[in-house]
Amino acid sequence: MPARPVPLELAGDCSPEFHPVRDRFWRNFKAGREVGAALSIRVGGEVAVDLWAGWTDGRKAQAWQQDTLATIYS
């Protein structure tokens, strides 16, 4: 039996001055441009944004977590 899809949720913390960044991050998921991702921004040594959302798999059966590992390309 296939796994049931997990609902899409945005998790983490974000300073109020970075809410436009949070909103853009979230819109990428709502528009279907992301499957799973995390975003962290530090300003002056302090965490201003620490967000994650989506899934770790294309079946959308495993929710992205704060400690989900990801491959990064540059």
Short mmCIF file of C-alpha atoms in Angstrom, two decimals:
data_model
loop_
_atom_site.label_atom_id
_atom_site.label_comp_id
_atom_site.label_asym_id
_atom_site.label_seq_id
_atom_site.Cartn_x
_atom_site.Cartn_y
_atom_site.Cartn_z
CA MET A 1 0.00 0.00 0.00
CA PRO A 2 1.48 3.39 -0.97
CA ALA A 3 2.25 5.86 1.81
CA ARG A 4 -0.22 8.68 2.27
CA PRO A 5 0.98 12.20 1.44
CA VAL A 6 1.98 14.32 4.43
CA PRO A 7 0.36 17.80 4.48
CA LEU A 8 2.55 20.72 3.41
CA GLU A 9 3.69 22.77 6.42
CA LEU A 10 6.14 25.60 7.03
CA ALA A 11 8.16 25.28 10.24
CA GLY A 12 10.86 27.19 12.07
CA ASP A 13 11.44 30.77 13.19
CA CYS A 14 11.84 34.07 11.42
CA SER A 15 12.52 37.60 12.68
CA PRO A 16 9.74 40.03 11.72
CA GLU A 17 12.01 42.08 9.45
CA PHE A 18 12.57 38.91 7.37
CA HIS A 19 8.89 38.04 6.91
CA PRO A 20 9.10 38.99 3.18
CA VAL A 21 11.84 36.34 2.81
CA ARG A 22 9.70 33.81 4.69
CA ASP A 23 6.70 34.62 2.48
CA ARG A 24 8.73 34.15 -0.73
CA PHE A 25 10.16 30.86 0.56
CA TRP A 26 6.62 29.64 1.31
CA ARG A 27 5.22 30.79 -2.05
CA ASN A 28 7.77 28.58 -3.85
CA PHE A 29 6.18 25.55 -2.18
CA LYS A 30 2.61 26.67 -2.73
CA ALA A 31 3.41 27.21 -6.44
CA GLY A 32 4.91 23.71 -6.74
CA ARG A 33 8.47 24.96 -7.42
CA GLU A 34 9.95 23.17 -4.38
CA VAL A 35 9.64 19.66 -3.00
CA GLY A 36 11.64 20.17 0.19
CA ALA A 37 14.09 22.78 1.43
CA ALA A 38 15.52 24.62 4.39
CA LEU A 39 16.71 28.21 4.70
CA SER A 40 18.96 29.70 7.36
CA ILE A 41 20.19 33.31 7.47
CA ARG A 42 22.50 34.77 10.10
CA VAL A 43 22.92 38.51 10.58
CA GLY A 44 25.62 39.81 12.89
CA GLY A 45 26.14 36.33 14.31
CA GLU A 46 22.45 35.92 15.20
CA VAL A 47 19.98 33.61 13.45
CA ALA A 48 17.40 35.78 11.68
CA VAL A 49 15.76 33.03 9.60
CA ASP A 50 15.59 29.29 10.27
CA LEU A 51 12.85 27.74 8.13
CA TRP A 52 12.06 24.40 6.54
CA ALA A 53 9.13 23.00 4.59
CA GLY A 54 8.05 20.30 2.20
CA TRP A 55 9.03 16.68 1.86
CA THR A 56 12.15 14.56 1.58
CA ASP A 57 10.69 12.43 -1.22
CA GLY A 58 8.74 12.91 -4.42
CA ARG A 59 5.83 10.85 -3.08
CA LYS A 60 5.39 13.50 -0.37
CA ALA A 61 5.22 10.78 2.29
CA GLN A 62 8.10 12.01 4.48
CA ALA A 63 8.00 15.57 5.88
CA TRP A 64 11.15 17.70 5.77
CA GLN A 65 12.50 18.12 9.31
CA GLN A 66 14.82 20.61 10.96
CA ASP A 67 17.68 18.09 10.74
CA THR A 68 17.02 16.71 7.24
CA LEU A 69 20.29 16.33 5.31
CA ALA A 70 20.53 17.84 1.83
CA THR A 71 23.04 17.96 -1.00
CA ILE A 72 24.11 21.49 -1.87
CA TYR A 73 25.37 22.54 -5.30
CA SER A 74 27.08 25.79 -6.08
#
